[in-house]
mmCIF file of N, CA and C in Angstrom:
data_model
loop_
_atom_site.group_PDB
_atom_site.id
_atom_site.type_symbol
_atom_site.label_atom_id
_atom_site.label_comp_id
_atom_site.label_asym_id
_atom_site.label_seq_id
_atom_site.Cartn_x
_atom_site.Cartn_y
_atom_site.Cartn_z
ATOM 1 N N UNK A 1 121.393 91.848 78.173
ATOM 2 C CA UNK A 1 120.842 90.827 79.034
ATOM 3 C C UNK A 1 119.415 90.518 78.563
ATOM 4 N N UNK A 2 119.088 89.534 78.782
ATOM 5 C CA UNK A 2 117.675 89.300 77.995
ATOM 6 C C UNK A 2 116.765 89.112 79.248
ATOM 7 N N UNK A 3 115.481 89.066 78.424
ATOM 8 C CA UNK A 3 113.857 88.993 79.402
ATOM 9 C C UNK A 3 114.140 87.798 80.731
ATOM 10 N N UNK A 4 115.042 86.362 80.160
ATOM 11 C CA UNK A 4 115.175 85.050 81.381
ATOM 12 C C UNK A 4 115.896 85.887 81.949
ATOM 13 N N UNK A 5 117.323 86.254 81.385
ATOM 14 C CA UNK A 5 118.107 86.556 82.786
ATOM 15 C C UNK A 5 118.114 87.612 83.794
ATOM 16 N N UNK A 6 117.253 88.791 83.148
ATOM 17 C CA UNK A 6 116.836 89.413 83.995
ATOM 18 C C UNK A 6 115.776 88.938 85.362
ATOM 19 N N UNK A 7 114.938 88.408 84.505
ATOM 20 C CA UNK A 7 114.053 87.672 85.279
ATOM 21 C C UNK A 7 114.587 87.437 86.648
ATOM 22 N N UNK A 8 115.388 86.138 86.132
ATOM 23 C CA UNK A 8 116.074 85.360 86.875
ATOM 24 C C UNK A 8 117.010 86.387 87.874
ATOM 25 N N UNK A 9 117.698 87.350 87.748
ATOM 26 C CA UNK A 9 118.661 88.113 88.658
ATOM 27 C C UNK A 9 117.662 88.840 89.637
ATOM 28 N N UNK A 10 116.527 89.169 88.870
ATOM 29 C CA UNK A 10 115.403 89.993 89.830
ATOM 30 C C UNK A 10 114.816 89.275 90.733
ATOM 31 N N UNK A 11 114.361 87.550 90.797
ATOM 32 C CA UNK A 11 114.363 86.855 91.299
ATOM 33 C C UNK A 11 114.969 86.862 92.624
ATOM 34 N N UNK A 12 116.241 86.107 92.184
ATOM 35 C CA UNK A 12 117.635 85.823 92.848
ATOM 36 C C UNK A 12 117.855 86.748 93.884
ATOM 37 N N UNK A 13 117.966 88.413 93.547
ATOM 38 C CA UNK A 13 118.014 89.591 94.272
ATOM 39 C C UNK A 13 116.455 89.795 95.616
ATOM 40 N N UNK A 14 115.655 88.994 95.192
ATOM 41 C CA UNK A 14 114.994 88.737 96.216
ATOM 42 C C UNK A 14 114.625 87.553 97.291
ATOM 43 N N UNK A 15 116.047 87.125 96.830
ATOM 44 C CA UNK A 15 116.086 85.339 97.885
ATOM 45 C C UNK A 15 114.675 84.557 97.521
ATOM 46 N N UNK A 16 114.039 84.722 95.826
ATOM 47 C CA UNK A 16 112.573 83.917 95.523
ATOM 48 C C UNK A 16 112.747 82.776 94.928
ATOM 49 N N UNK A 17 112.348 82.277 94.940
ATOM 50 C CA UNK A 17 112.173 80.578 94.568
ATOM 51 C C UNK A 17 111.522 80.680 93.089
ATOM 52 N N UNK A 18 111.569 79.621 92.646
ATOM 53 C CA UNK A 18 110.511 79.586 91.123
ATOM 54 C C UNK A 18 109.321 79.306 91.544
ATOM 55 N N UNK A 19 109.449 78.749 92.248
ATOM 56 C CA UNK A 19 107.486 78.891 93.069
ATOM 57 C C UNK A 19 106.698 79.988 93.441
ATOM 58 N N UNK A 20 107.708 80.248 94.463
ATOM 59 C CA UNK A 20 107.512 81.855 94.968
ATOM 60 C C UNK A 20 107.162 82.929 94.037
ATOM 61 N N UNK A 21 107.886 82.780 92.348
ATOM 62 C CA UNK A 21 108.191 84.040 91.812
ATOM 63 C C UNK A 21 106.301 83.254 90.955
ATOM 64 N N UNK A 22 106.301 82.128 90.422
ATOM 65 C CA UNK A 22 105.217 81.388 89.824
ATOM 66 C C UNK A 22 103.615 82.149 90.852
ATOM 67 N N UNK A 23 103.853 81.805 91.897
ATOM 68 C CA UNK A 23 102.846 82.207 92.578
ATOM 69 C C UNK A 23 102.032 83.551 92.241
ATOM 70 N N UNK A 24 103.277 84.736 92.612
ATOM 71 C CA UNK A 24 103.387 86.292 92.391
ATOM 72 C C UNK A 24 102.814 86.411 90.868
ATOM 73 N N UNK A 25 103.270 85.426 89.941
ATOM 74 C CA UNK A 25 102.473 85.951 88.359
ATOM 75 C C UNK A 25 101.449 85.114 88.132
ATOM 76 N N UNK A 26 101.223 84.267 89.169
ATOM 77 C CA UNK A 26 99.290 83.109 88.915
ATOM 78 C C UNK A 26 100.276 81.978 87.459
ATOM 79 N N UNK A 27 100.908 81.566 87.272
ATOM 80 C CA UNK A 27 101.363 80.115 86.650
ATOM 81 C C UNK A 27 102.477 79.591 87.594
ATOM 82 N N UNK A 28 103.077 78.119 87.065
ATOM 83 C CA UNK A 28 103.440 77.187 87.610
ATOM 84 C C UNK A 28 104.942 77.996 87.546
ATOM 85 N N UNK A 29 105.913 76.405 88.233
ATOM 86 C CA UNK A 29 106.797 76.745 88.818
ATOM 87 C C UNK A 29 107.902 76.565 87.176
ATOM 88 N N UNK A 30 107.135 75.703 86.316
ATOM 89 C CA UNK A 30 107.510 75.079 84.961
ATOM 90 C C UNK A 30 107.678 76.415 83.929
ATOM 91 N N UNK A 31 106.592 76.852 84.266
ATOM 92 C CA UNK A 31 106.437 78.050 83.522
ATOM 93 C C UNK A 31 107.383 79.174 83.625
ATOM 94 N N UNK A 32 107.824 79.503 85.030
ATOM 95 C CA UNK A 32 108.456 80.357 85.109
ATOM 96 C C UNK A 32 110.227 80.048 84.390
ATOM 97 N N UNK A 33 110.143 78.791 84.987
ATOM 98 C CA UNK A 33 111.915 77.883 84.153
ATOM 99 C C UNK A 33 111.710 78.227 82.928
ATOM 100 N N UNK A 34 110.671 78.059 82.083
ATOM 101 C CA UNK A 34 110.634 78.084 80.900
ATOM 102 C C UNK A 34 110.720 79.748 80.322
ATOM 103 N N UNK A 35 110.633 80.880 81.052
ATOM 104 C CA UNK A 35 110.518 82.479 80.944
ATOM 105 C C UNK A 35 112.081 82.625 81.532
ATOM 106 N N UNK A 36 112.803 81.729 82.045
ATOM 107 C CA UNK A 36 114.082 82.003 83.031
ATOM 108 C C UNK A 36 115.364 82.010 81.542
ATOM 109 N N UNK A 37 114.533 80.578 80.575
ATOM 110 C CA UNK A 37 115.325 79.690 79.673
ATOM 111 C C UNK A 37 115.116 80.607 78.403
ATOM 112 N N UNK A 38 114.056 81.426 78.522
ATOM 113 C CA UNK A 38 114.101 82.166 77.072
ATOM 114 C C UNK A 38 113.048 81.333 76.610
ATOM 115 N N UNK A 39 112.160 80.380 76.467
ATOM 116 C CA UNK A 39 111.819 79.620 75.745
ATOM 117 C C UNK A 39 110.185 80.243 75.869
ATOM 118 N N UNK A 40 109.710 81.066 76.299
ATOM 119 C CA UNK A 40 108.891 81.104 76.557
ATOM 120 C C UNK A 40 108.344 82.907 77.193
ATOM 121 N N UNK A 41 107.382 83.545 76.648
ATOM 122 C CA UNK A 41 107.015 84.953 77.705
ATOM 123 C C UNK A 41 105.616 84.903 77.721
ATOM 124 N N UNK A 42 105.789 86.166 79.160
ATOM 125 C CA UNK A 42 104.655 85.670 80.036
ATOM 126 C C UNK A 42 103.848 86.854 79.164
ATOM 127 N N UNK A 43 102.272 87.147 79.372
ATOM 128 C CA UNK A 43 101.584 87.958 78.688
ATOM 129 C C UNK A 43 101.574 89.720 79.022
ATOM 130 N N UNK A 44 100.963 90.387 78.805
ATOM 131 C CA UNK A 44 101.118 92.084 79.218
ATOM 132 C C UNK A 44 101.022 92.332 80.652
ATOM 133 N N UNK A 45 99.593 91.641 80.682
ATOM 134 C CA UNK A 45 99.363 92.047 82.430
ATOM 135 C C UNK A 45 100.601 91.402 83.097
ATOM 136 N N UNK A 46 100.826 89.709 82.938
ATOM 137 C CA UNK A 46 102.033 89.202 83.826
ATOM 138 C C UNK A 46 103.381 89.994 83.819
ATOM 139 N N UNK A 47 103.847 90.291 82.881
ATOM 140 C CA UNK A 47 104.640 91.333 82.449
ATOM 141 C C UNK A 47 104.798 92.331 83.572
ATOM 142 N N UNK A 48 103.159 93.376 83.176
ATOM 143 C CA UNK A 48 103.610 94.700 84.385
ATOM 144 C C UNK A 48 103.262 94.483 85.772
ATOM 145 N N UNK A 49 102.626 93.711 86.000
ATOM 146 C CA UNK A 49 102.544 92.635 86.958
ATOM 147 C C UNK A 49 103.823 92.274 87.725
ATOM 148 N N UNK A 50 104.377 91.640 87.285
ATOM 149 C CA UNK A 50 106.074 91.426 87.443
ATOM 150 C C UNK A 50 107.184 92.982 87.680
ATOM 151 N N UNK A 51 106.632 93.446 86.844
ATOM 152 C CA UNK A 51 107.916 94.679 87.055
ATOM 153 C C UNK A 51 107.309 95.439 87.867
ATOM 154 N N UNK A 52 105.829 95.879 88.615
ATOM 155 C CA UNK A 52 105.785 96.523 89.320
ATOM 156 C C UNK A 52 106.102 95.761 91.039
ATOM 157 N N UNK A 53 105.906 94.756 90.900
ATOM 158 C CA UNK A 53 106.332 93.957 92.038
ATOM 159 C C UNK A 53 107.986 94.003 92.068
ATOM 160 N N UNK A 54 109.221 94.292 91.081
ATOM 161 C CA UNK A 54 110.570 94.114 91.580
ATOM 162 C C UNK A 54 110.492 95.619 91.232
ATOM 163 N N UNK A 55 110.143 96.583 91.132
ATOM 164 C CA UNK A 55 109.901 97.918 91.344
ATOM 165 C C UNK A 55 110.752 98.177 89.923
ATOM 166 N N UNK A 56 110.845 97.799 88.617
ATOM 167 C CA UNK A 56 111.179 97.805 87.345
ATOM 168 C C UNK A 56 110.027 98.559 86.361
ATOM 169 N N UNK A 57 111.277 99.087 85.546
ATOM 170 C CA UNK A 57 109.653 99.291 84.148
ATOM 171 C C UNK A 57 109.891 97.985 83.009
ATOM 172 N N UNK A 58 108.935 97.869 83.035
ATOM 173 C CA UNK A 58 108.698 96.789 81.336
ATOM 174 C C UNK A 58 109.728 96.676 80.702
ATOM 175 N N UNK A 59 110.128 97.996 79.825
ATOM 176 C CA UNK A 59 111.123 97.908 79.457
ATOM 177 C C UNK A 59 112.326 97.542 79.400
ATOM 178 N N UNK A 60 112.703 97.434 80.989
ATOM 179 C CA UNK A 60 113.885 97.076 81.666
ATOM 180 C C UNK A 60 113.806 95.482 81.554
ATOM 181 N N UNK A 61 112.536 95.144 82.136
ATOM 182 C CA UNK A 61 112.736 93.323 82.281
ATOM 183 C C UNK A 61 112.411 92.831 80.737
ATOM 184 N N UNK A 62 112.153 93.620 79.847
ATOM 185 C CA UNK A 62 112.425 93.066 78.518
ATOM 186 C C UNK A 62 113.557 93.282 77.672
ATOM 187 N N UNK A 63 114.511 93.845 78.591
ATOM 188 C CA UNK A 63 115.771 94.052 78.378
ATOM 189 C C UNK A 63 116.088 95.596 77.075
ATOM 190 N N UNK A 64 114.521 96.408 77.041
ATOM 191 C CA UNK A 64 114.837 97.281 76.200
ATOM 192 C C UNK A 64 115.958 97.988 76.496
ATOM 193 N N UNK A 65 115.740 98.422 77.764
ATOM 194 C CA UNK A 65 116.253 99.481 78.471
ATOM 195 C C UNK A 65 117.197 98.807 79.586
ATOM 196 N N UNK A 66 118.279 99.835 79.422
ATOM 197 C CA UNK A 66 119.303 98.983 80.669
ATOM 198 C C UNK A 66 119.437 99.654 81.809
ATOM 199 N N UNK A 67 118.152 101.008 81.859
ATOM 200 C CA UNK A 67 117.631 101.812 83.177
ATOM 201 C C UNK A 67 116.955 100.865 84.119
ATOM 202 N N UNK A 68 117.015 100.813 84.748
ATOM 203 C CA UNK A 68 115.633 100.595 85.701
ATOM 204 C C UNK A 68 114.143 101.457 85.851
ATOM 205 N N UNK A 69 114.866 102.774 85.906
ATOM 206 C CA UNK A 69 113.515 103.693 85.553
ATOM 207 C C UNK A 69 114.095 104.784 84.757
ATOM 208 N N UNK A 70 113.423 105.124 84.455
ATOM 209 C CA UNK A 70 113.089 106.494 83.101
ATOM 210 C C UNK A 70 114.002 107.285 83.680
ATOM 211 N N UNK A 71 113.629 107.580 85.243
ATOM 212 C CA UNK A 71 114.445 108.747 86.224
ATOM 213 C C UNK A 71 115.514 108.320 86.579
ATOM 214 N N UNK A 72 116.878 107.625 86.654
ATOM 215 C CA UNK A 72 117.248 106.914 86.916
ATOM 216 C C UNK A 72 118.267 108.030 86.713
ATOM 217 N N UNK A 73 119.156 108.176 87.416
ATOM 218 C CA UNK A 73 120.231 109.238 87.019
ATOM 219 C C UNK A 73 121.411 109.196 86.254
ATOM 220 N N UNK A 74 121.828 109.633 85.361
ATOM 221 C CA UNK A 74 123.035 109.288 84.264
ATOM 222 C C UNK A 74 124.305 109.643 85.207
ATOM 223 N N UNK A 75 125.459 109.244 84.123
ATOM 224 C CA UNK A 75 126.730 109.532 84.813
ATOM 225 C C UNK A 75 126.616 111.115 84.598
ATOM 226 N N UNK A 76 126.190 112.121 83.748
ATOM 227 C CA UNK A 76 126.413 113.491 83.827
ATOM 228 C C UNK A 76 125.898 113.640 84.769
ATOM 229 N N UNK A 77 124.938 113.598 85.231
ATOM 230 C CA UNK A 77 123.388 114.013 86.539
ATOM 231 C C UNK A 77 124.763 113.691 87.539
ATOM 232 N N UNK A 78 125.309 112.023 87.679
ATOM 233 C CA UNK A 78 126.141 112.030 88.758
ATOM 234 C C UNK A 78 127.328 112.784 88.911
ATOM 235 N N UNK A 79 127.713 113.365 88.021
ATOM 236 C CA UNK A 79 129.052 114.007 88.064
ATOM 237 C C UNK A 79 128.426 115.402 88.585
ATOM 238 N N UNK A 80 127.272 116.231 88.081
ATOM 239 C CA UNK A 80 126.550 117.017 88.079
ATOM 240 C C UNK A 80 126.510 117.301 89.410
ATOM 241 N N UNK A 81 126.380 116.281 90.190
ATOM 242 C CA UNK A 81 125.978 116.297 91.668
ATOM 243 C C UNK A 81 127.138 116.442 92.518
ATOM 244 N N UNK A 82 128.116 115.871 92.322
ATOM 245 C CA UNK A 82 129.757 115.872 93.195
ATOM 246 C C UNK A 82 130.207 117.135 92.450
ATOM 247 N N UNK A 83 129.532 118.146 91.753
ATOM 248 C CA UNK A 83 130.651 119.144 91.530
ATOM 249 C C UNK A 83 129.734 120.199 92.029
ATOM 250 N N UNK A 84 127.711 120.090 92.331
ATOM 251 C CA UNK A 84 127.667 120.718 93.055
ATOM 252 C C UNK A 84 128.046 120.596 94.804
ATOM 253 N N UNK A 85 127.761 119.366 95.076
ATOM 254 C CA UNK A 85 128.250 119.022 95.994
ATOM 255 C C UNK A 85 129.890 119.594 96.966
ATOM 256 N N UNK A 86 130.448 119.355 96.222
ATOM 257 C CA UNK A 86 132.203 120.195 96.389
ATOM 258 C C UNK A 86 131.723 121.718 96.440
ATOM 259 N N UNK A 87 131.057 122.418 95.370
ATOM 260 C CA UNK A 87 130.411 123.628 95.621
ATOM 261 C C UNK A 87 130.388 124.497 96.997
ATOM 262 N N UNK A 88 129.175 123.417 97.197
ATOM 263 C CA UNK A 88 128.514 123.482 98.672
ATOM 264 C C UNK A 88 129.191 123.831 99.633
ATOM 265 N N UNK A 89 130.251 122.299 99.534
ATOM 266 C CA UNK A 89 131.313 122.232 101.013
ATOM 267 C C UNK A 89 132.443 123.067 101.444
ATOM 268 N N UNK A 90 132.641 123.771 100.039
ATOM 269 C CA UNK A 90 133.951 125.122 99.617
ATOM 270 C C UNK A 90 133.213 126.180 100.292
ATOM 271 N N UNK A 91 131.837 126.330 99.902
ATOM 272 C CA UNK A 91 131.637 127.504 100.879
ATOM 273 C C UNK A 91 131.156 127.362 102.543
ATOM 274 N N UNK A 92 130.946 126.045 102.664
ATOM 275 C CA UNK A 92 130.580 125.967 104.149
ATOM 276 C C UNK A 92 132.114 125.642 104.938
ATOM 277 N N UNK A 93 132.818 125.365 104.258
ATOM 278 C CA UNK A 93 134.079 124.707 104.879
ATOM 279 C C UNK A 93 135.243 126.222 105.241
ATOM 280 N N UNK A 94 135.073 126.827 103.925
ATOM 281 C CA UNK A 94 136.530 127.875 103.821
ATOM 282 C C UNK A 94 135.831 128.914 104.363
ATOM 283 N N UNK A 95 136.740 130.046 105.078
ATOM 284 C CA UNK A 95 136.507 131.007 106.015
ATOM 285 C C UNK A 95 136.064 132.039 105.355
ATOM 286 N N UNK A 96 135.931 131.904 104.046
ATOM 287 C CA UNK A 96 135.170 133.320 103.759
ATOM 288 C C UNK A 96 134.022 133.068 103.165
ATOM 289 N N UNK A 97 133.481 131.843 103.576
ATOM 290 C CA UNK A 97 132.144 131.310 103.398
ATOM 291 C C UNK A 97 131.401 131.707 104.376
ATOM 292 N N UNK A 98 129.950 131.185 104.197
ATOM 293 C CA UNK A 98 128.864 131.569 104.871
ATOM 294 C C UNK A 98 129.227 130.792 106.471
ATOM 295 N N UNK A 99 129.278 131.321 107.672
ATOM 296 C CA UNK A 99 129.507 130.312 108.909
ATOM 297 C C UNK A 99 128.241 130.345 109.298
ATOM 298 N N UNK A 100 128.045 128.401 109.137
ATOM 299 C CA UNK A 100 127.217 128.282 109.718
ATOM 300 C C UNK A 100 127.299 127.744 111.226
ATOM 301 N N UNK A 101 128.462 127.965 112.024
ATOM 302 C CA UNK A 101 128.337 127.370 113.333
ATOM 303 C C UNK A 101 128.859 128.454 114.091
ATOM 304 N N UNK A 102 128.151 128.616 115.564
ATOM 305 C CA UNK A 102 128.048 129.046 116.630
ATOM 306 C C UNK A 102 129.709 129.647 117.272
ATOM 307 N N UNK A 103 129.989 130.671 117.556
ATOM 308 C CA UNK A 103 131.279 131.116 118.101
ATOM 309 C C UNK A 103 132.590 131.305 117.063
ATOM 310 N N UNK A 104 132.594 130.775 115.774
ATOM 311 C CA UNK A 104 133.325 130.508 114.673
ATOM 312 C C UNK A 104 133.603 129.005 114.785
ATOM 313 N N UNK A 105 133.163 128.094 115.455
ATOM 314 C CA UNK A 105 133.850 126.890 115.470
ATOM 315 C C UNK A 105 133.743 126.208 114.151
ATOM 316 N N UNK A 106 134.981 125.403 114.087
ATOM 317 C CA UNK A 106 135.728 124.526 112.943
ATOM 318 C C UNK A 106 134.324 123.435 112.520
ATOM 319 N N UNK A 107 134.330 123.247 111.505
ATOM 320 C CA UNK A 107 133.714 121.987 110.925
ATOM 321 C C UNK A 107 134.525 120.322 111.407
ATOM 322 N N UNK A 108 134.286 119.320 112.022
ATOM 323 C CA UNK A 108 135.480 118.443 112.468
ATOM 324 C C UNK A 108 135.303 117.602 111.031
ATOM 325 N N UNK A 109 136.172 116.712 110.440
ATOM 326 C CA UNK A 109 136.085 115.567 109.517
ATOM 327 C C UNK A 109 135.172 115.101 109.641
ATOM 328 N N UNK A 110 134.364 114.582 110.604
ATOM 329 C CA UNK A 110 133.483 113.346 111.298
ATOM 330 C C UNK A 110 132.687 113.938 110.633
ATOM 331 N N UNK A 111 131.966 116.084 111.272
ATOM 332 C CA UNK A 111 130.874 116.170 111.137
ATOM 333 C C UNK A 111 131.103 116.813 109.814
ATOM 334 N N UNK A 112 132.316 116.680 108.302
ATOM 335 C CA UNK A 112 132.431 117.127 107.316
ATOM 336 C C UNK A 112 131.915 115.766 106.792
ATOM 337 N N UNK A 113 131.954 114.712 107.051
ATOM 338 C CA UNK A 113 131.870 113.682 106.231
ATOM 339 C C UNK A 113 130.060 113.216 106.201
ATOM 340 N N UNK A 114 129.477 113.636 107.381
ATOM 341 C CA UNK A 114 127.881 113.517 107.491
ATOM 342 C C UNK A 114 127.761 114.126 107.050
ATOM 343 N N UNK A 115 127.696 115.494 106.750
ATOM 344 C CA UNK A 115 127.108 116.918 106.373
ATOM 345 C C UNK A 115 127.288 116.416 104.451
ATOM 346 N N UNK A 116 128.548 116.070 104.240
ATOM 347 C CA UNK A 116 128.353 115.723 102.854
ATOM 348 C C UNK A 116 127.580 114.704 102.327
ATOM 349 N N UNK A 117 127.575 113.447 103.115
ATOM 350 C CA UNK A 117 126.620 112.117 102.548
ATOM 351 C C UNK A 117 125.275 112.608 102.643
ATOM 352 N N UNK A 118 124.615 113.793 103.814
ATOM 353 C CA UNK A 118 123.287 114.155 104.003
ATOM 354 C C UNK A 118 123.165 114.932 102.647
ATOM 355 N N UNK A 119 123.501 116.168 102.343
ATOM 356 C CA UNK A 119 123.984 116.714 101.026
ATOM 357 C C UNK A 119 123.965 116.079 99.710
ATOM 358 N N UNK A 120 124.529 114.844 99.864
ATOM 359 C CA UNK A 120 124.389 114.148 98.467
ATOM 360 C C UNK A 120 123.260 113.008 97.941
ATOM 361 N N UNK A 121 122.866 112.986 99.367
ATOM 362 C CA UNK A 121 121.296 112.247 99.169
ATOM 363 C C UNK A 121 120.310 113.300 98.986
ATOM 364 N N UNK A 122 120.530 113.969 99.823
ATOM 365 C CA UNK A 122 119.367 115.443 99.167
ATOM 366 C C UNK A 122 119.210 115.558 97.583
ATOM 367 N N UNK A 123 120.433 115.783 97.113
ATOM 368 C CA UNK A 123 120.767 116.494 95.808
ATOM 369 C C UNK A 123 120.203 115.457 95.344
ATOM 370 N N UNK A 124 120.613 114.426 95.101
ATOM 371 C CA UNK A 124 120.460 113.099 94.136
ATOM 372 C C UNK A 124 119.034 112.737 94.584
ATOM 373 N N UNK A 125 118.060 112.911 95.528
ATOM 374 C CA UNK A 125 116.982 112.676 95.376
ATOM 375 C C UNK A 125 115.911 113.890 94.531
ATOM 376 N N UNK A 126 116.014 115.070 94.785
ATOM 377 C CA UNK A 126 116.036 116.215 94.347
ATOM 378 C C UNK A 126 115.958 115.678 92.764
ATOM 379 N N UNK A 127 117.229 115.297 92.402
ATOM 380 C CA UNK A 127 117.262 115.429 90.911
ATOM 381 C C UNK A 127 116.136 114.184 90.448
ATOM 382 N N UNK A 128 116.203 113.198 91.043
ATOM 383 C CA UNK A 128 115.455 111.900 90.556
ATOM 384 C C UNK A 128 113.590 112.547 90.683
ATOM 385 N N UNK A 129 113.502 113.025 91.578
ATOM 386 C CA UNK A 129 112.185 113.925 91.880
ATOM 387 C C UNK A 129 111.669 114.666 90.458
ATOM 388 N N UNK A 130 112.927 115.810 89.946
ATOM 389 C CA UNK A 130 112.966 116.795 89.003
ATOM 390 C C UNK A 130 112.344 116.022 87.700
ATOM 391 N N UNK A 131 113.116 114.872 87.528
ATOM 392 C CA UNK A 131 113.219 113.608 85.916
ATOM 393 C C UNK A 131 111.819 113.117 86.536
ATOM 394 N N UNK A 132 111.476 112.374 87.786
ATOM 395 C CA UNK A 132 109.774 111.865 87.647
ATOM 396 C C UNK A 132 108.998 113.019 87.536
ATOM 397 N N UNK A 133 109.045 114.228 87.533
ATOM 398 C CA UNK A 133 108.283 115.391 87.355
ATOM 399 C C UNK A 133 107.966 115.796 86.209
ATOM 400 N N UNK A 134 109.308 116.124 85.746
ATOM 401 C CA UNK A 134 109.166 117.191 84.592
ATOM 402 C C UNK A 134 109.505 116.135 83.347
ATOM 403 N N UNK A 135 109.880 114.865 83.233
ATOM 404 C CA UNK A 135 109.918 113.444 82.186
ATOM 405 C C UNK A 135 108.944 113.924 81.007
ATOM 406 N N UNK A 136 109.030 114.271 79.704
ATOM 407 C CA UNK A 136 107.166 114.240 79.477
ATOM 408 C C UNK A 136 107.133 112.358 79.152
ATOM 409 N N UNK A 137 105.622 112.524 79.099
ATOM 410 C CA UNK A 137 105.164 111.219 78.746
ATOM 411 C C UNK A 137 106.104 110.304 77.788
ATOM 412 N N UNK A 138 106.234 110.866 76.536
ATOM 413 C CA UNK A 138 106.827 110.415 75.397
ATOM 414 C C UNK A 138 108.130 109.500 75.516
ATOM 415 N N UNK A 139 108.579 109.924 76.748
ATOM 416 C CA UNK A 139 110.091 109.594 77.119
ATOM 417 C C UNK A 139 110.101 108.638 78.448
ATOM 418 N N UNK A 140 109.253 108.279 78.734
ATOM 419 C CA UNK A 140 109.075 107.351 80.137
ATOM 420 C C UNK A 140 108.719 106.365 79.905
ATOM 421 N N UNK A 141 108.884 105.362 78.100
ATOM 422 C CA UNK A 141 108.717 104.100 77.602
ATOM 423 C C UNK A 141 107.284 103.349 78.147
ATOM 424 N N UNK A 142 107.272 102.166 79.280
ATOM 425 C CA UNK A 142 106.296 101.716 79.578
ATOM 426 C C UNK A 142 106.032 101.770 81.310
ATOM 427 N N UNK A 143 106.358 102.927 81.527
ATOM 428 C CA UNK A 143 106.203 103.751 83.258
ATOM 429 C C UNK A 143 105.788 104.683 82.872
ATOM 430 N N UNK A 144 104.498 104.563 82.821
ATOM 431 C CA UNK A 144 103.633 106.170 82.060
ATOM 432 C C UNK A 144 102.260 105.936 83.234
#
């Protein structure tokens, strides 16, 4: 995908106008058609300017990178996560796991299905935390 059409989808994804988006980088509404069309890019500052306003790195809206951010989690990280995840729920779920509820009572579906989505936002933020942490410099392109 290139520098316009990204542009343009990052735009779009924020219900912005070419005015609207013109305004946000200080040139016209011409200018921005012309950065939408390929025909034309905006300078460094407008640039990070731009990607820190659609919460992007550089890289991304110049189409280096097809991350959004550096930390951005891969399909291993995601698979990584549903197999600790299942982990988790094997031992909170099956009876010779740790009980964590009151009298021996059952886990119901309802409160198996919260307990896992809470669980998998933990984990998956956790990990995105770990990659903006421990990233070194060298590897975080133009989000440094």
């Amino acid at each position: 995908m290139s520098f316009g059409e990204r542009l343009k989808a990052l735009r779009t994804e924020k219900h912005m106008t070419q005015t609207d988006l013109g305004k946000l980088m200080d040139v016209s509404k011409a200018s921005v058609s012309l950065y939408e069309n390929n025909q034309r890019t905006p300078d460094q500052e407008k640039l990070k300017k731009t990607a820190r306003y659609f919460g992007v790195s550089v890289d991304y809206l110049l189409g280096v990178s097809d991350k959004r951010h550096y930390y951005e989690l891969t399909k291993k990280d995601k698979k990584d996560i549903e197999s600790e995840l299942e982990d988790i729920l094997a031992g909170v779920t099956n009876k010779s796991g740790i009980n964590f509820f009151k009298n021996g009572a059952e886990l119901s579906d309802e409160d198996r299905a919260l307990l896992e989505a809470s669980l998998r936002q933990t984990i998956t933020l956790s990990k995105e935390l770990a990659k903006k942490k421990f990233t070194p410099n060298k590897f975080r392109g133009s989000e440094q």
